[in-house]
């Protein structure tokens, strides 16, 4: 979603801002803009479309400055166009702002301001905020820019990651955060601001992540932290970034998504690292140690997530119920936060999120905490809001995921959930030694087996090209492979724009079977597991109706190989860890279909990497 970059110091800010915006392109956006303090004026340049269009637009302009802010916008209020793009300026140009998030009470504020004579050029809630700040600034006698920002924010309902420039106090940036991330990078006589750490990584490793309602007042030589409600300065907590620039490059791959698919042998190894004792094979989850007694007392586990993370959660449900024998419910965070769920103090709520910034997931965490549940996080981005808002948790260590379609984060989440289920099963003594060690052994073999699937990517590419003209697709799976079917369908629809539905294979007869004809590709995840025979029956039912079947099968399964139109093979392994293998060909299939259709794989239309608004 929207991205923020800011710079104040002695360097030329413009190239830093543009490069920062390019680093944020992965988040998804539809327009971009910069505001530069030059010759006692704040000049704004903004353009609908890609950052490259903004750059072209600015080619003839003077762009040198030491103070500037920049933004990529993902439209919420008002269509994507040059006018609604950020930065926004207040009516008299006193304030220039960039804003992520949504001002929920913007209509009321806008009407109040209009009644006081304010006029507006666009449709955004952010422009209203710029004018509210200007109104506060002009209202009182001794109101400086900082106070005006804090006064305005105290009137605002909603979410903001905000950076403000004031033309009367131009050598200062004011930043604020509520429910929308903002980080400040500390350099030598300079500061960087960004909605995530990627734009600043090549300049500094020292960052301060703002907390909700923090307000930072920054000049090139000073950084003061306050809150919206309190004038007293507070001490910022400086953290060291572990990210490296190399992680933000494609490293020879055509797309980040492909790179991330191919990284999975390494990322799954990283997720497992240090979490299975090599001698005893016991699972060790350092992040949960302190809260383990409460987890072991839990009567119920509720897992909340969105999108791909929700699919991982479903696999977690099957694992925890089968092996730890604790009842599990999986909820869409967007539903859970509003539907008045029953939450008890002895519930354990697990929030799963790659980005750690998904607005719905964060709201659901807040609700569960309010009701007294223990809330754990499984998240990828270190220092993210989910990591900070939960009582304890586990990082997935998948590294930066830039492709909008989540791939390596999914396998990392499923790996963590497998470890949690096995650990709880061991503690509750609901798994026997033989079964436990056999699953652990197979889990440890997963990276090598993923590697062997990736070696066959060209065969999957050929199959993908054959089906790239399809308009619809159906994905089927049972048991642990049902969520994999859902995930395969999501991958295809989000990057190739082919309508794809994932279904529990057993549900096919209850509706989707009506769709089957010779034009419909049906992807069946049919690895050898306890449901195999039943899935083969489903395949026969599809065949009888002339559906084209592409099956994910276990290597050596000649019976299925001869029964279906196309196959994608995975090595044999324990059914419990099969999702980690079966999803790989589906990721590659979606990627190559999208490629054949000429789609923008890493930045699919309308999508954002991190959904920081509702
Ligand atoms: O960062 P999160 O895991 O919380 O994100 C959740 C979803 O927005 C995300 O998984 C989305 O569905 C992806 N585009 C899937 O590829």
XYZ file of C-alpha atoms and ligand atoms in Angstrom:
630
model
C 0.000 0.000 0.000
C 1.070 3.632 0.257
C 4.738 4.271 0.907
C 6.568 7.093 2.630
C 10.124 8.357 2.181
C 11.719 11.433 3.718
C 15.196 12.913 4.017
C 16.758 15.806 5.916
C 20.505 16.371 5.999
C 23.307 17.690 3.791
C 23.046 15.380 0.780
C 20.930 15.941 -2.310
C 17.603 14.536 -1.126
C 15.993 14.014 -4.546
C 17.888 10.878 -5.693
C 17.481 9.421 -2.197
C 13.735 10.027 -2.353
C 13.343 8.562 -5.851
C 15.415 5.483 -5.031
C 13.417 5.102 -1.823
C 10.154 5.216 -3.782
C 11.518 2.550 -6.135
C 12.343 0.389 -3.139
C 8.725 0.763 -2.020
C 7.194 -0.046 -5.405
C 6.717 -3.650 -4.306
C 4.059 -2.535 -1.828
C 1.666 -1.676 -4.677
C 0.688 1.873 -5.696
C -0.945 3.905 -8.440
C 0.730 7.337 -8.289
C 3.713 9.017 -6.700
C 5.059 12.422 -5.794
C 7.757 14.449 -4.080
C 7.874 17.710 -2.152
C 11.218 19.527 -2.154
C 12.220 22.524 -0.055
C 13.993 24.866 -2.497
C 14.769 28.582 -2.322
C 12.334 29.294 0.526
C 9.554 27.405 -1.224
C 8.167 23.902 -1.043
C 7.750 22.591 -4.582
C 5.515 19.620 -5.215
C 5.739 17.298 -8.242
C 3.329 14.376 -8.548
C 2.148 12.007 -11.221
C -0.249 9.151 -11.742
C 1.481 5.871 -12.683
C 4.903 4.445 -11.979
C 7.758 6.215 -10.203
C 9.552 6.277 -13.574
C 6.779 8.563 -14.849
C 7.375 10.913 -11.943
C 11.081 10.889 -12.744
C 10.397 11.718 -16.402
C 8.038 14.476 -15.314
C 10.792 16.011 -13.168
C 13.571 15.732 -15.783
C 13.404 19.386 -16.758
C 12.938 20.633 -13.195
C 15.521 21.737 -10.701
C 15.406 19.015 -8.057
C 18.369 19.723 -5.752
C 17.434 20.056 -2.091
C 18.538 18.898 1.350
C 15.006 18.449 2.681
C 12.248 16.502 0.992
C 9.444 14.009 1.302
C 8.042 11.514 -1.190
C 5.100 9.157 -1.446
C 3.595 6.284 -3.395
C -0.213 6.278 -3.180
C -2.611 3.334 -3.300
C -5.994 4.950 -3.794
C -8.641 4.694 -1.091
C -10.488 8.038 -1.174
C -10.631 9.473 -4.670
C -9.517 7.924 -7.943
C -5.847 7.493 -8.812
C -4.853 10.684 -10.656
C -2.292 13.485 -10.513
C -4.466 15.621 -8.239
C -5.180 13.011 -5.592
C -1.535 11.861 -5.554
C 0.534 12.920 -2.519
C 2.121 15.181 -1.273
C -0.892 17.287 -0.390
C -0.823 20.955 0.501
C -3.112 22.964 2.710
C -5.192 25.711 1.123
C -2.609 28.449 1.710
C 0.358 26.173 1.102
C 1.590 26.486 4.686
C 1.703 22.717 5.167
C 2.719 19.915 2.831
C 2.085 16.363 3.940
C 2.405 12.739 2.911
C 0.042 10.343 4.633
C -0.502 6.583 4.790
C -3.710 5.245 6.363
C -7.265 6.491 6.447
C -8.776 9.434 8.320
C -12.142 7.907 9.162
C -13.832 11.118 10.285
C -12.546 13.084 7.299
C -16.008 13.966 6.011
C -17.028 15.671 9.223
C -13.665 17.428 9.439
C -13.979 18.502 5.810
C -17.451 19.950 6.341
C -16.286 21.806 9.458
C -13.295 23.211 7.589
C -15.429 24.113 4.563
C -17.760 26.026 6.889
C -14.709 28.009 8.020
C -13.860 28.880 4.419
C -11.399 26.138 3.493
C -11.487 24.883 -0.083
C -10.260 21.541 -1.437
C -8.814 20.598 -4.804
C -9.139 16.780 -4.576
C -11.110 13.982 -2.959
C -8.630 12.614 -0.450
C -8.885 12.384 3.310
C -5.190 13.369 3.439
C -5.818 16.812 1.953
C -8.369 17.356 4.734
C -5.688 16.539 7.292
C -3.267 19.049 5.717
C -5.948 21.720 6.057
C -6.831 20.727 9.598
C -3.186 21.241 10.552
C -3.216 24.651 8.865
C -6.404 25.572 10.708
C -4.854 24.617 14.062
C -1.714 26.584 13.182
C -3.659 29.754 12.497
C -6.076 29.330 15.395
C -3.934 29.951 18.453
C -1.367 32.656 19.116
C 1.665 30.546 19.971
C 1.025 27.521 17.861
C 4.083 26.317 16.002
C 4.065 23.578 13.343
C 4.709 20.782 15.819
C 1.874 21.833 18.103
C -0.466 22.300 15.139
C 0.260 18.732 14.014
C -0.307 17.326 17.505
C -3.536 19.342 17.935
C -4.839 18.175 14.560
C -4.000 14.557 15.246
C -5.876 14.682 18.538
C -9.030 15.449 16.468
C -8.462 12.651 14.012
C -10.121 9.221 14.091
C -8.285 6.641 12.014
C -4.818 5.581 11.026
C -1.823 7.605 9.988
C 1.800 7.324 9.042
C 2.455 10.982 8.437
C 5.286 13.335 7.504
C 4.713 17.073 7.503
C 6.675 20.045 6.149
C 5.820 23.598 7.138
C 6.895 26.403 4.819
C 7.556 28.690 7.798
C 9.738 26.120 9.580
C 11.235 24.504 6.497
C 14.345 22.876 7.897
C 12.331 20.450 9.961
C 10.214 17.374 9.300
C 7.443 16.288 11.652
C 6.498 12.624 11.595
C 3.720 10.771 13.392
C 2.299 7.301 13.508
C -0.905 5.554 14.498
C -1.622 2.055 13.171
C 0.509 2.665 10.090
C 4.226 1.981 10.315
C 6.907 4.625 10.208
C 10.642 4.246 10.788
C 13.317 6.889 11.229
C 16.859 6.074 10.143
C 19.650 7.838 11.977
C 22.645 8.953 9.934
C 25.520 11.306 10.669
C 23.931 14.769 10.645
C 21.027 13.414 8.631
C 17.791 11.462 9.082
C 15.814 9.199 6.793
C 12.113 8.475 7.137
C 10.227 5.600 5.577
C 7.191 3.401 5.994
C 9.503 0.386 6.093
C 13.241 -0.001 6.355
C 13.917 -0.805 2.688
C 14.492 2.787 1.438
C 17.122 3.528 4.081
C 19.079 0.293 4.236
C 21.983 1.481 2.103
C 22.516 4.571 4.256
C 22.093 3.445 7.872
C 21.436 0.433 10.061
C 20.237 2.421 13.101
C 16.493 2.951 13.147
C 13.743 3.996 15.495
C 10.313 2.503 14.811
C 7.656 4.959 15.964
C 5.011 3.641 18.326
C 1.341 4.501 18.031
C 0.713 8.173 18.728
C 4.418 9.056 18.673
C 5.328 12.376 17.091
C 8.935 12.963 15.981
C 10.346 16.412 15.346
C 13.425 16.144 13.161
C 16.027 18.621 11.952
C 19.279 17.612 10.318
C 21.018 17.644 13.717
C 18.276 16.740 16.153
C 15.536 14.228 16.755
C 12.946 14.777 19.479
C 10.250 12.265 20.255
C 6.946 13.181 21.927
C 3.423 11.848 21.817
C 0.309 13.360 20.314
C -1.057 14.055 23.796
C 2.071 14.956 25.726
C 4.664 17.676 25.229
C 7.382 15.950 27.281
C 10.221 14.416 25.263
C 10.591 10.633 25.458
C 13.661 8.523 24.791
C 13.620 6.745 21.443
C 14.579 3.091 21.294
C 17.235 2.666 18.603
C 17.357 -0.730 16.872
C 19.880 -2.193 14.440
C 18.596 -3.402 11.069
C 19.605 -6.877 9.986
C 18.500 -6.335 6.402
C 21.112 -6.198 3.635
C 20.897 -4.406 0.275
C 21.461 -7.729 -1.528
C 18.132 -8.987 -0.204
C 16.400 -6.154 -2.041
C 17.839 -7.055 -5.448
C 16.593 -9.620 -7.970
C 20.037 -11.216 -8.143
C 19.692 -12.339 -11.740
C 16.073 -13.539 -11.564
C 13.508 -11.919 -13.839
C 11.125 -11.279 -10.962
C 11.233 -11.127 -7.192
C 8.508 -13.770 -7.079
C 10.677 -16.248 -8.987
C 13.683 -15.431 -6.816
C 11.593 -15.959 -3.699
C 10.218 -19.282 -4.960
C 13.770 -20.448 -5.602
C 14.950 -19.240 -2.196
C 12.708 -21.690 -0.379
C 15.243 -24.458 0.262
C 17.294 -21.825 2.081
C 14.419 -20.028 3.796
C 12.887 -23.239 5.154
C 16.357 -24.144 6.458
C 16.554 -20.694 8.070
C 13.130 -21.168 9.647
C 14.213 -24.493 11.111
C 17.650 -23.272 12.193
C 18.244 -23.589 15.903
C 14.737 -24.894 16.495
C 15.408 -28.647 16.416
C 18.084 -29.981 18.742
C 20.394 -32.020 16.485
C 21.094 -34.569 19.221
C 17.676 -35.084 20.833
C 15.540 -33.807 17.927
C 13.407 -31.935 20.447
C 11.799 -28.718 19.197
C 13.009 -25.522 20.839
C 10.928 -22.351 20.463
C 12.815 -19.649 22.340
C 10.222 -16.967 21.648
C 7.526 -18.954 23.456
C 9.486 -20.192 26.481
C 8.185 -17.616 28.931
C 4.543 -18.053 27.990
C 4.671 -21.838 27.512
C 2.877 -22.644 30.800
C -0.071 -20.535 29.603
C 0.001 -22.122 26.182
C -0.052 -25.580 27.734
C -3.093 -24.584 29.809
C -5.017 -23.394 26.755
C -8.439 -24.911 26.218
C -8.561 -23.588 22.705
C -6.346 -22.030 20.065
C -7.717 -19.402 17.700
C -5.616 -18.513 14.655
C -6.257 -15.180 12.952
C -4.798 -14.146 9.608
C -5.588 -12.935 6.100
C -4.891 -14.240 2.597
C -1.996 -16.635 2.252
C -1.297 -16.458 5.981
C -4.873 -17.672 6.532
C -4.161 -20.684 4.328
C -1.098 -21.468 6.434
C -3.335 -21.139 9.495
C -5.665 -23.851 8.156
C -2.726 -26.249 7.914
C -1.831 -25.237 11.476
C -5.360 -26.126 12.578
C -5.109 -29.623 11.116
C -1.663 -30.139 12.668
C -2.434 -28.865 16.156
C -5.770 -30.685 16.405
C -4.362 -33.971 15.124
C -1.139 -34.037 17.111
C -1.535 -31.749 20.154
C -5.247 -32.498 20.414
C -6.206 -28.946 21.283
C -9.340 -27.512 19.593
C -8.386 -24.910 17.008
C -10.445 -22.321 15.182
C -9.163 -20.398 12.190
C -10.634 -16.969 11.534
C -10.286 -14.292 8.902
C -8.997 -11.335 10.892
C -11.356 -9.047 8.976
C -14.361 -11.030 10.234
C -13.069 -11.757 13.714
C -12.473 -8.106 14.572
C -16.124 -7.189 14.013
C -18.177 -10.277 14.721
C -18.197 -10.196 18.540
C -16.375 -13.510 18.938
C -16.243 -15.344 22.250
C -12.741 -14.873 23.614
C -11.822 -16.394 26.958
C -8.836 -15.684 29.143
C -7.534 -19.198 28.703
C -7.629 -18.947 24.920
C -4.413 -18.690 23.005
C -4.730 -16.544 19.923
C -2.079 -16.875 17.220
C -1.839 -14.070 14.677
C -0.022 -14.945 11.470
C 1.277 -12.225 9.179
C 4.169 -11.976 6.764
C 4.358 -8.186 6.890
C 3.270 -7.802 10.468
C 1.388 -4.682 9.357
C -1.947 -6.006 8.087
C -4.578 -3.658 9.506
C -7.259 -6.321 10.042
C -4.850 -8.675 11.782
C -3.639 -5.885 14.051
C -7.203 -4.938 14.969
C -8.014 -8.581 15.751
C -4.917 -8.784 17.964
C -6.088 -5.691 19.825
C -9.497 -7.233 20.427
C -8.082 -10.541 21.691
C -5.695 -8.732 24.031
C -8.506 -6.576 25.364
C -10.441 -9.733 26.303
C -7.475 -11.151 28.171
C -6.307 -13.863 25.768
C -2.640 -14.678 25.365
C -1.774 -13.445 21.881
C 1.155 -14.907 19.971
C 2.546 -13.727 16.652
C 4.033 -15.658 13.776
C 5.504 -13.021 11.558
C 8.298 -12.397 9.116
C 9.194 -8.741 9.406
C 11.349 -8.110 12.440
C 10.180 -5.177 14.539
C 6.822 -5.011 12.744
C 3.607 -4.042 14.510
C 2.456 -7.661 14.937
C 5.793 -8.492 16.554
C 5.404 -5.554 18.900
C 1.713 -5.868 19.687
C 1.717 -9.578 20.611
C 2.727 -11.023 23.992
C 5.268 -13.413 22.471
C 5.965 -15.014 19.148
C 8.129 -16.624 16.560
C 9.809 -15.013 13.594
C 9.657 -17.000 10.379
C 13.097 -15.781 9.176
C 12.136 -16.052 5.506
C 13.975 -12.806 4.657
C 12.444 -9.844 2.861
C 9.528 -10.864 0.647
C 9.030 -8.336 -2.132
C 6.805 -10.131 -4.673
C 3.215 -9.215 -3.874
C 2.271 -12.877 -4.215
C 3.469 -14.493 -1.026
C 5.537 -17.659 -1.551
C 8.465 -18.201 0.777
C 6.573 -16.602 3.654
C 3.888 -19.296 3.304
C 6.305 -22.214 3.534
C 8.043 -20.526 6.458
C 4.716 -20.075 8.270
C 3.744 -23.707 7.698
C 7.171 -24.786 8.966
C 6.701 -22.781 12.169
C 3.180 -24.157 12.668
C 4.505 -27.693 12.230
C 7.120 -27.027 14.901
C 4.510 -25.578 17.264
C 2.171 -28.547 16.772
C 4.973 -31.050 17.357
C 6.239 -29.184 20.401
C 2.775 -29.025 21.989
C 2.133 -32.672 21.125
C 5.369 -33.642 22.834
C 4.539 -31.580 25.922
C 0.999 -32.954 26.115
C 2.249 -36.461 25.359
C -0.290 -36.819 22.588
C 2.200 -38.178 20.066
C 4.248 -41.341 20.345
C 8.018 -41.337 19.867
C 7.967 -43.189 16.578
C 5.525 -40.778 14.949
C 7.259 -37.718 16.393
C 10.729 -38.676 15.177
C 9.435 -39.746 11.800
C 7.773 -36.341 11.197
C 10.846 -34.473 12.452
C 13.076 -36.489 10.108
C 10.841 -35.736 7.142
C 10.625 -32.078 8.072
C 14.395 -31.826 8.070
C 14.512 -33.350 4.565
C 12.086 -30.768 3.145
C 14.687 -28.200 1.920
C 16.451 -30.848 -0.206
C 13.164 -32.082 -1.615
C 12.039 -28.547 -2.483
C 15.337 -28.184 -4.327
C 14.555 -31.256 -6.409
C 11.102 -29.862 -7.373
C 12.661 -26.555 -8.414
C 15.002 -28.404 -10.764
C 11.908 -29.380 -12.776
C 10.690 -25.821 -13.222
C 10.944 -25.922 -17.009
C 8.509 -28.845 -17.217
C 6.063 -26.819 -15.117
C 6.626 -23.829 -17.410
C 5.598 -25.935 -20.417
C 2.391 -27.026 -18.693
C 1.654 -23.443 -17.599
C 2.018 -22.169 -21.162
C -0.471 -24.782 -22.342
C -3.154 -23.465 -19.961
C -2.307 -19.769 -20.040
C -5.345 -18.859 -22.154
C -7.830 -20.318 -19.658
C -10.465 -18.037 -18.192
C -11.220 -20.121 -15.114
C -9.556 -22.842 -13.081
C -10.599 -25.110 -10.243
C -8.160 -26.343 -7.585
C -8.998 -29.384 -5.478
C -7.356 -31.009 -2.468
C -8.237 -32.904 0.683
C -6.915 -32.942 4.238
C -3.573 -31.193 4.603
C -3.669 -30.521 0.873
C -6.993 -28.678 0.888
C -5.377 -25.419 2.093
C -2.694 -25.993 -0.545
C -5.427 -26.044 -3.207
C -6.751 -22.757 -1.806
C -3.275 -21.274 -1.885
C -2.628 -22.489 -5.440
C -5.875 -20.863 -6.611
C -5.029 -17.596 -4.827
C -1.584 -17.508 -6.444
C -3.062 -17.992 -9.912
C -5.821 -15.418 -9.546
C -3.725 -12.674 -8.007
C -0.931 -12.634 -10.570
C -2.538 -13.956 -13.789
C -6.068 -12.552 -13.265
C -7.533 -15.933 -14.197
C -10.547 -16.638 -12.040
C -9.545 -19.600 -9.891
C -11.384 -21.318 -7.075
C -9.921 -23.619 -4.468
C -12.219 -26.284 -3.080
C -12.115 -29.222 -0.725
C -12.242 -32.096 -3.221
C -15.054 -33.726 -1.244
C -17.170 -30.616 -1.715
C -16.937 -30.747 -5.498
C -20.165 -32.670 -5.850
C -21.990 -30.011 -3.864
C -21.681 -27.352 -6.538
C -18.443 -26.791 -8.430
C -18.873 -29.972 -10.457
C -21.405 -28.000 -12.495
C -18.521 -25.914 -13.866
C -16.626 -28.818 -15.333
C -16.360 -29.101 -19.102
C -13.554 -29.514 -21.604
C -12.521 -25.873 -21.199
C -11.930 -25.980 -17.467
C -8.454 -26.799 -16.168
C -8.785 -28.635 -12.853
C -5.675 -28.702 -10.719
C -5.838 -31.608 -8.288
C -3.343 -31.896 -5.446
C -3.197 -35.671 -5.337
C -0.088 -36.708 -3.416
C -0.026 -40.142 -1.772
C -1.654 -39.652 1.622
C -4.562 -41.087 3.607
C -7.051 -39.450 1.223
C -5.364 -40.616 -1.959
C -8.024 -43.130 -3.039
C -10.786 -40.610 -2.458
C -8.963 -37.961 -4.479
C -8.512 -40.464 -7.306
C -12.297 -40.942 -7.271
C -12.708 -37.171 -7.554
C -10.327 -37.206 -10.507
C -12.469 -39.856 -12.177
C -15.531 -37.692 -11.645
C -13.810 -34.751 -13.330
C -12.568 -36.961 -16.169
C -16.066 -38.323 -16.756
C -17.136 -34.735 -17.450
C -14.194 -34.058 -19.783
C -12.362 -31.695 -17.433
C -8.627 -31.170 -18.116
C -6.735 -32.410 -15.100
C -3.354 -31.173 -14.025
C -2.335 -33.254 -11.026
C 0.332 -32.725 -8.409
C 1.392 -36.313 -7.806
C 3.957 -38.219 -5.795
C 6.974 -39.299 -7.858
C 6.509 -42.787 -9.256
C 2.701 -42.676 -9.196
C 2.264 -44.154 -12.667
C -1.406 -44.864 -12.141
C -2.221 -41.155 -11.883
C 0.367 -40.198 -14.476
C -1.600 -42.230 -17.006
C -4.972 -41.017 -15.867
C -4.581 -37.217 -16.174
C -3.597 -34.723 -18.869
C -0.587 -33.227 -17.112
C 1.406 -33.958 -13.991
C 3.694 -32.039 -11.676
C 5.696 -34.394 -9.479
C 6.842 -34.000 -5.900
C 9.041 -36.389 -3.900
C 7.393 -38.770 -1.433
C 7.257 -37.575 2.167
C 5.122 -37.769 5.301
C 1.645 -36.412 4.532
C 1.930 -33.929 7.387
C 4.774 -32.074 5.673
C 3.498 -32.605 2.114
C 1.990 -29.068 1.932
C 5.544 -27.701 2.005
C 6.297 -29.621 -1.187
C 2.925 -29.597 -2.955
C 2.668 -25.817 -2.936
C 5.947 -25.350 -4.841
C 4.727 -26.553 -8.282
C 1.563 -24.486 -7.803
C 3.627 -21.350 -7.140
C 5.704 -22.037 -10.264
C 2.581 -22.836 -12.308
C 0.955 -19.510 -11.343
C 4.194 -17.641 -12.047
C 4.647 -19.116 -15.522
C 0.965 -18.668 -16.456
C 1.215 -14.987 -15.460
C 4.449 -14.653 -17.406
C 2.874 -16.202 -20.525
C -0.033 -13.767 -20.224
C 2.352 -10.802 -19.971
C 1.181 -9.835 -16.487
C 3.129 -7.675 -14.058
C 4.098 -10.559 -11.779
C 5.651 -8.640 -8.902
C 3.122 -5.821 -8.834
C -0.234 -7.213 -9.901
C -2.992 -4.693 -10.536
C -4.984 -3.415 -7.562
C -2.934 -5.379 -5.032
C -0.680 -4.169 -2.268
C 2.017 -6.148 -0.525
C 1.047 -5.020 2.885
C -2.614 -4.180 3.445
C -2.311 -1.449 6.030
C -5.863 -0.124 5.646
C -9.190 -1.910 5.944
O 1.373 -9.668 5.517
P 0.228 -10.614 5.754
O 0.668 -12.051 5.800
O -0.594 -10.251 6.946
O -0.676 -10.450 4.479
C -1.881 -11.128 4.354
C -2.400 -11.047 2.955
O -2.614 -9.723 2.574
C -1.418 -11.685 1.954
O -1.140 -13.008 2.277
C -2.014 -11.638 0.533
O -3.135 -12.464 0.441
C -0.955 -12.016 -0.491
N -1.063 -11.174 -1.637
C -1.058 -13.433 -0.934
O -0.155 -13.756 -1.930
